[in-house]
Amino acid sequence: MIRCISCGEEYEDNEIIYTCKKCDSILEVECNVEGIPRDTFESRRQNIWKYKEFLPVNPENRISLDEGGTPFCKCEKIGKELGVDLYVKVEGSNPTGSFKDRGMSVGTTKAVDLGVNMVGCASTGNTSASLSAYAARAGLKCAVLLPAGKVALGKLAQAMFHGAKVFGVDGNFDDALKTITQLALDGELYLLNSINPFRLEGQKTIGMEIVDDLGWQSPDRIILPVGNAGNISAIWKGITEFRNAGYIKDVPMMTGIQAVNSAPIANAVKKGEETVVPVENPDTIATAIRIGAPVSAVKAMNAIKESNGTADTVTDEEILDAQKYLARTEGIGVEPASAASIAGLRKLVANGEIDKGERIVCVVTGHVLKDPNVAIDACEEPTQVSSDPKAIREVIRTM
Ligand code: F0G
């Protein structure tokens, strides 16, 4: 059953619908999972389909690249420095290098269930990279709209290489999303942006896996970057479904981090306002979250409120600094948007919003190789030497 999150109007699972016909609000898939003992999941393979009873598509038709089951790394050094018990969920280890694969696996499976032949999305990069790969695997035609000149190189390469028709749109992500949504409403394609509630069903497995990774316990807090706000909403849905199933009692404080000039949700939370006012010309070096009008804003605000969480902003400088810090202290390479979670953690510890000893999971959403230009620009050029070991010895002895 699909349900409107505002007026509660219900729609059949096989209706192709993205917003409520009565009130225009966004939709969610209602998952009625009851009476499944926790040990059902034991000894299953570590991927999103481990929790298939919670995924509202036909698992027999699954389009999967073995997504999910990502590394869950305890970060002793950063944790000690900040006085918290820190874990990092490394979503860059998914098949196309970001968390989007979880959603696209379920989303393209739904597309196959529905019998459509063309899928599409607008994207700041990762969604298109992922959809292009899953569409190839499913044998679906695929069109993606990208804000021209504002997509990191690795993501662009992936979208093109897996065979999607790639359009560079004059405008930002919010403009591209409006355009592709219109094409979907005209019946040209099946939309797999996160306004499609089936995609978020795949992404909710991040929350489920975190609970599983911690031995069926909730962390005190989950921190993650927020752009279009689908992921924070999805993770919260996964967590609450596990709570409703009786697997956990406590829930984490959902903590969303945005880049300072692309921060409509954090702005609303900080001002204590209920409504999210779009940002006109969003900008940040973290192009993945360069978004001014998040589609899932209402769901995200609910998640933050219900979980007693918060949202905050970080500057581009803080993002780049955190990206390097994580890479060089813990060996975890992430793209700039992902580092917003670590930058946010540092900020919230510094201003006393995070208590000492909290058990925290930072979700790092995409791989460092997604944006090679930012990584290279942050480093010294390689030192040019002859092949004579002497020249190298001189340098390494000063290290
Ligand atoms: N981190 C990365 C690496 C992303 O690619 C995105 C979103 C986010 C965080 C934010 O997640 O939108 O669910 O709040 N990328 C989308 C895309 C918009 O098109 O790839 P969100």
CSV table of C-alpha atoms in Angstrom, one decimal, residues 23-297:
chain,number,residue,atom,x,y,z
A,23,CYS,CA,-3.3,17.1,-1.4
A,24,ASP,CA,-0.1,17.0,-3.6
A,25,SER,CA,2.1,15.9,-0.7
A,26,ILE,CA,4.7,13.1,-0.9
A,27,LEU,CA,4.0,9.4,-0.5
A,28,GLU,CA,5.5,6.5,1.4
A,29,VAL,CA,5.1,2.8,1.1
A,30,GLU,CA,3.4,1.2,4.0
A,31,CYS,CA,5.2,-2.0,5.1
A,32,ASN,CA,3.1,-4.3,7.2
A,33,VAL,CA,5.6,-6.6,8.6
A,34,GLU,CA,4.5,-8.6,11.6
A,35,GLY,CA,5.6,-11.6,13.5
A,36,ILE,CA,9.0,-12.1,11.9
A,37,PRO,CA,11.5,-13.3,14.5
A,38,ARG,CA,14.9,-11.6,14.4
A,39,ASP,CA,16.7,-14.8,13.8
A,40,THR,CA,15.1,-15.0,10.4
A,41,PHE,CA,18.0,-12.9,9.1
A,42,GLU,CA,20.7,-15.0,10.7
A,43,SER,CA,23.2,-16.7,8.3
A,44,ARG,CA,21.8,-14.8,5.3
A,45,ARG,CA,24.2,-13.1,2.9
A,46,GLN,CA,25.1,-9.5,3.9
A,47,ASN,CA,23.3,-7.5,1.3
A,48,ILE,CA,20.0,-5.5,1.3
A,49,TRP,CA,18.0,-8.6,0.5
A,50,LYS,CA,18.9,-10.0,3.9
A,51,TYR,CA,15.9,-8.0,5.0
A,52,LYS,CA,13.7,-8.9,2.0
A,53,GLU,CA,10.6,-9.4,4.1
A,54,PHE,CA,10.8,-5.6,4.6
A,55,LEU,CA,11.2,-4.8,0.9
A,56,PRO,CA,7.9,-4.3,-0.9
A,57,VAL,CA,8.8,-5.8,-4.3
A,58,ASN,CA,9.0,-9.3,-5.7
A,59,PRO,CA,12.4,-10.7,-4.6
A,60,GLU,CA,12.1,-13.3,-7.4
A,61,ASN,CA,12.5,-10.5,-9.9
A,62,ARG,CA,15.3,-8.8,-8.0
A,63,ILE,CA,17.8,-6.6,-10.0
A,64,SER,CA,20.8,-6.8,-7.7
A,65,LEU,CA,24.5,-6.2,-7.8
A,66,ASP,CA,24.9,-7.5,-4.3
A,67,GLU,CA,24.5,-4.0,-2.8
A,68,GLY,CA,24.5,-3.3,0.9
A,69,GLY,CA,26.5,-5.2,3.6
A,70,THR,CA,28.9,-2.2,3.6
A,71,PRO,CA,31.8,-1.9,6.0
A,72,PHE,CA,31.1,-0.7,9.5
A,73,CYS,CA,34.3,0.7,10.8
A,74,LYS,CA,35.0,1.6,14.4
A,75,CYS,CA,37.1,4.8,14.3
A,76,GLU,CA,39.1,4.7,17.5
A,77,LYS,CA,41.4,7.6,16.7
A,78,ILE,CA,38.8,10.2,15.7
A,79,GLY,CA,36.5,8.9,18.4
A,80,LYS,CA,39.1,9.3,21.1
A,81,GLU,CA,40.0,12.8,19.9
A,82,LEU,CA,36.4,13.9,20.0
A,83,GLY,CA,35.4,11.9,23.1
A,84,VAL,CA,32.7,9.8,21.4
A,85,ASP,CA,32.3,6.1,20.5
A,86,LEU,CA,32.5,6.5,16.7
A,87,TYR,CA,31.6,4.2,13.8
A,88,VAL,CA,31.6,5.0,10.2
A,89,LYS,CA,29.2,3.2,7.7
A,90,VAL,CA,31.1,3.2,4.4
A,91,GLU,CA,28.5,3.5,1.7
A,92,GLY,CA,31.2,4.2,-0.9
A,93,SER,CA,31.8,0.4,-0.9
A,94,ASN,CA,28.6,-0.2,-2.7
A,95,PRO,CA,28.8,-1.5,-6.4
A,96,THR,CA,28.8,1.9,-8.0
A,97,GLY,CA,30.4,3.7,-5.1
A,98,SER,CA,27.4,5.2,-3.2
A,99,PHE,CA,24.4,4.4,-1.1
A,100,LYS,CA,22.1,5.0,-4.1
A,101,ASP,CA,22.6,1.4,-5.1
A,102,ARG,CA,20.4,0.2,-2.3
A,103,GLY,CA,17.6,2.3,-3.6
A,104,MET,CA,18.2,1.6,-7.2
A,105,SER,CA,18.1,-2.2,-6.6
A,106,VAL,CA,14.6,-2.0,-5.2
A,107,GLY,CA,13.6,0.8,-7.6
A,108,THR,CA,14.6,-1.1,-10.8
A,109,THR,CA,13.0,-4.3,-9.4
A,110,LYS,CA,9.8,-2.3,-9.0
A,111,ALA,CA,10.2,-1.0,-12.6
A,112,VAL,CA,10.4,-4.7,-13.7
A,113,ASP,CA,7.4,-5.6,-11.5
A,114,LEU,CA,5.5,-2.8,-13.2
A,115,GLY,CA,6.6,-3.8,-16.7
A,116,VAL,CA,7.9,-0.4,-17.7
A,117,ASN,CA,10.7,-0.1,-20.3
A,118,MET,CA,12.2,3.3,-19.7
A,119,VAL,CA,13.5,4.8,-16.4
A,120,GLY,CA,15.0,8.2,-15.6
A,121,CYS,CA,16.2,10.6,-13.0
A,122,ALA,CA,17.7,14.0,-12.4
A,123,SER,CA,20.9,13.9,-10.4
A,124,THR,CA,23.8,15.7,-8.9
A,125,GLY,CA,25.8,12.6,-10.1
A,126,ASN,CA,25.5,9.5,-7.9
A,127,THR,CA,21.8,8.8,-8.6
A,128,SER,CA,22.5,8.8,-12.3
A,129,ALA,CA,25.7,6.6,-12.0
A,130,SER,CA,23.7,4.1,-10.0
A,131,LEU,CA,20.5,4.1,-12.1
A,132,SER,CA,22.6,3.8,-15.3
A,133,ALA,CA,24.2,0.6,-14.0
A,134,TYR,CA,21.0,-1.0,-12.6
A,135,ALA,CA,19.0,-0.1,-15.8
A,136,ALA,CA,21.7,-1.8,-17.8
A,137,ARG,CA,21.4,-4.9,-15.6
A,138,ALA,CA,17.6,-4.9,-15.9
A,139,GLY,CA,17.6,-4.3,-19.6
A,140,LEU,CA,15.8,-1.0,-19.2
A,141,LYS,CA,16.3,2.2,-21.3
A,142,CYS,CA,17.5,5.0,-19.2
A,143,ALA,CA,17.6,8.8,-19.5
A,144,VAL,CA,19.4,11.1,-16.9
A,145,LEU,CA,19.4,14.8,-16.5
A,146,LEU,CA,22.4,16.5,-14.9
A,147,PRO,CA,23.1,20.1,-14.0
A,148,ALA,CA,25.6,20.9,-16.8
A,149,GLY,CA,29.1,21.5,-15.6
A,150,LYS,CA,28.3,20.7,-11.9
A,151,VAL,CA,28.7,16.9,-11.8
A,152,ALA,CA,31.9,15.3,-10.5
A,153,LEU,CA,33.9,13.5,-13.1
A,154,GLY,CA,33.7,10.0,-11.7
A,155,LYS,CA,30.0,10.1,-11.6
A,156,LEU,CA,29.6,11.5,-15.1
A,157,ALA,CA,31.9,8.8,-16.4
A,158,GLN,CA,29.8,6.1,-14.8
A,159,ALA,CA,26.5,7.4,-16.1
A,160,MET,CA,27.9,7.6,-19.6
A,161,PHE,CA,29.8,4.3,-19.5
A,162,HIS,CA,26.8,2.2,-18.4
A,163,GLY,CA,24.9,3.4,-21.4
A,164,ALA,CA,22.3,5.9,-20.1
A,165,LYS,CA,21.3,8.8,-22.4
A,166,VAL,CA,22.9,11.7,-20.5
A,167,PHE,CA,21.5,15.2,-20.8
A,168,GLY,CA,23.4,18.2,-19.4
A,169,VAL,CA,20.7,20.6,-18.4
A,170,ASP,CA,21.0,24.4,-18.3
A,171,GLY,CA,20.2,25.0,-14.6
A,172,ASN,CA,20.7,23.4,-11.2
A,173,PHE,CA,19.5,20.1,-9.8
A,174,ASP,CA,16.2,21.5,-8.7
A,175,ASP,CA,15.5,22.7,-12.3
A,176,ALA,CA,16.5,19.3,-13.7
A,177,LEU,CA,14.3,17.5,-11.2
A,178,LYS,CA,11.3,19.6,-12.2
A,179,THR,CA,11.9,18.8,-15.9
A,180,ILE,CA,12.3,15.0,-15.4
A,181,THR,CA,9.2,14.9,-13.1
A,182,GLN,CA,7.2,16.6,-15.9
A,183,LEU,CA,8.4,13.9,-18.3
A,184,ALA,CA,7.4,11.2,-15.9
A,185,LEU,CA,4.0,12.7,-15.3
A,186,ASP,CA,3.5,12.8,-19.1
A,187,GLY,CA,4.1,9.0,-19.0
A,188,GLU,CA,7.4,9.1,-20.9
A,189,LEU,CA,9.4,7.3,-18.2
A,190,TYR,CA,9.4,5.8,-14.8
A,191,LEU,CA,10.9,8.2,-12.4
A,192,LEU,CA,13.6,6.9,-10.0
A,193,ASN,CA,14.4,10.0,-8.0
A,194,SER,CA,13.7,9.7,-4.2
A,195,ILE,CA,10.3,11.2,-4.7
A,196,ASN,CA,9.5,7.6,-5.8
A,197,PRO,CA,8.8,5.9,-2.4
A,198,PHE,CA,9.9,2.5,-3.6
A,199,ARG,CA,13.5,3.8,-4.0
A,200,LEU,CA,13.6,4.8,-0.4
A,201,GLU,CA,12.5,1.3,0.7
A,202,GLY,CA,15.9,0.2,-0.5
A,203,GLN,CA,17.7,3.0,1.2
A,204,LYS,CA,16.0,2.2,4.6
A,205,THR,CA,18.3,-0.8,4.8
A,206,ILE,CA,21.1,1.5,5.9
A,207,GLY,CA,19.3,2.0,9.2
A,208,MET,CA,18.5,-1.7,9.5
A,209,GLU,CA,22.1,-2.7,8.8
A,210,ILE,CA,23.5,-0.2,11.4
A,211,VAL,CA,21.2,-1.9,14.0
A,212,ASP,CA,22.4,-5.3,12.8
A,213,ASP,CA,26.1,-4.2,12.7
A,214,LEU,CA,25.8,-3.1,16.4
A,215,GLY,CA,24.4,-6.5,17.5
A,216,TRP,CA,20.8,-5.4,17.4
A,217,GLN,CA,21.2,-2.2,19.2
A,218,SER,CA,20.5,1.4,18.2
A,219,PRO,CA,23.3,3.9,18.3
A,220,ASP,CA,22.6,7.1,20.2
A,221,ARG,CA,22.9,9.2,17.0
A,222,ILE,CA,23.2,8.8,13.3
A,223,ILE,CA,24.8,11.7,11.4
A,224,LEU,CA,24.6,12.1,7.6
A,225,PRO,CA,24.8,14.6,4.8
A,226,VAL,CA,21.5,15.9,3.6
A,227,GLY,CA,20.7,17.1,0.0
A,228,ASN,CA,17.3,16.1,-1.4
A,229,ALA,CA,16.6,14.6,2.0
A,230,GLY,CA,15.5,11.2,0.9
A,231,ASN,CA,18.2,9.3,2.7
A,232,ILE,CA,17.7,10.7,6.2
A,233,SER,CA,14.0,9.9,5.8
A,234,ALA,CA,14.7,6.4,4.5
A,235,ILE,CA,17.1,5.6,7.3
A,236,TRP,CA,14.6,6.7,9.9
A,237,LYS,CA,11.9,4.6,8.3
A,238,GLY,CA,14.2,1.5,8.5
A,239,ILE,CA,14.9,2.2,12.1
A,240,THR,CA,11.3,2.7,13.1
A,241,GLU,CA,10.3,-0.4,11.3
A,242,PHE,CA,12.8,-2.4,13.3
A,243,ARG,CA,11.6,-0.8,16.4
A,244,ASN,CA,8.0,-1.6,15.5
A,245,ALA,CA,9.0,-5.2,14.8
A,246,GLY,CA,10.4,-5.3,18.4
A,247,TYR,CA,14.1,-5.8,17.5
A,248,ILE,CA,15.2,-2.6,19.3
A,249,LYS,CA,13.7,-0.3,21.9
A,250,ASP,CA,15.7,2.9,21.6
A,251,VAL,CA,16.1,5.0,18.5
A,252,PRO,CA,19.0,7.2,17.3
A,253,MET,CA,18.8,11.0,17.2
A,254,MET,CA,18.7,11.7,13.4
A,255,THR,CA,21.2,14.4,12.7
A,256,GLY,CA,21.4,16.0,9.2
A,257,ILE,CA,24.3,18.1,7.9
A,258,GLN,CA,24.0,20.5,5.0
A,259,ALA,CA,26.5,22.8,3.3
A,260,VAL,CA,26.0,26.3,4.5
A,261,ASN,CA,24.8,27.7,1.2
A,262,SER,CA,22.6,24.8,0.4
A,263,ALA,CA,20.9,24.4,3.8
A,264,PRO,CA,17.1,24.9,3.7
A,265,ILE,CA,16.5,22.1,6.2
A,266,ALA,CA,19.2,23.1,8.7
A,267,ASN,CA,18.1,26.7,8.4
A,268,ALA,CA,14.5,25.7,9.4
A,269,VAL,CA,15.7,23.5,12.3
A,270,LYS,CA,18.0,26.1,13.7
A,271,LYS,CA,15.3,28.8,13.5
A,272,GLY,CA,12.8,26.4,15.1
A,273,GLU,CA,10.5,26.7,12.1
A,274,GLU,CA,8.3,23.9,10.8
A,275,THR,CA,8.3,24.9,7.1
A,276,VAL,CA,11.4,24.6,4.9
A,277,VAL,CA,12.0,27.6,2.7
A,278,PRO,CA,13.9,26.7,-0.5
A,279,VAL,CA,17.3,28.3,-1.1
A,280,GLU,CA,17.3,30.0,-4.5
A,281,ASN,CA,20.9,29.6,-5.8
A,282,PRO,CA,22.4,26.7,-3.8
A,283,ASP,CA,26.2,26.4,-3.9
A,284,THR,CA,28.9,24.2,-2.4
A,285,ILE,CA,32.0,22.3,-3.4
A,286,ALA,CA,30.1,19.2,-2.3
A,287,THR,CA,28.2,19.1,-5.6
A,288,ALA,CA,26.3,16.0,-4.5
A,289,ILE,CA,24.3,18.1,-2.0
A,290,ARG,CA,24.1,21.3,-4.0
A,291,ILE,CA,20.3,21.3,-3.7
A,292,GLY,CA,18.0,24.2,-2.7
A,293,ALA,CA,14.5,22.6,-2.7
A,294,PRO,CA,14.7,19.2,-1.1
A,295,VAL,CA,11.8,17.0,-2.2
A,296,SER,CA,11.6,15.0,1.0
A,297,ALA,CA,11.9,18.0,3.3
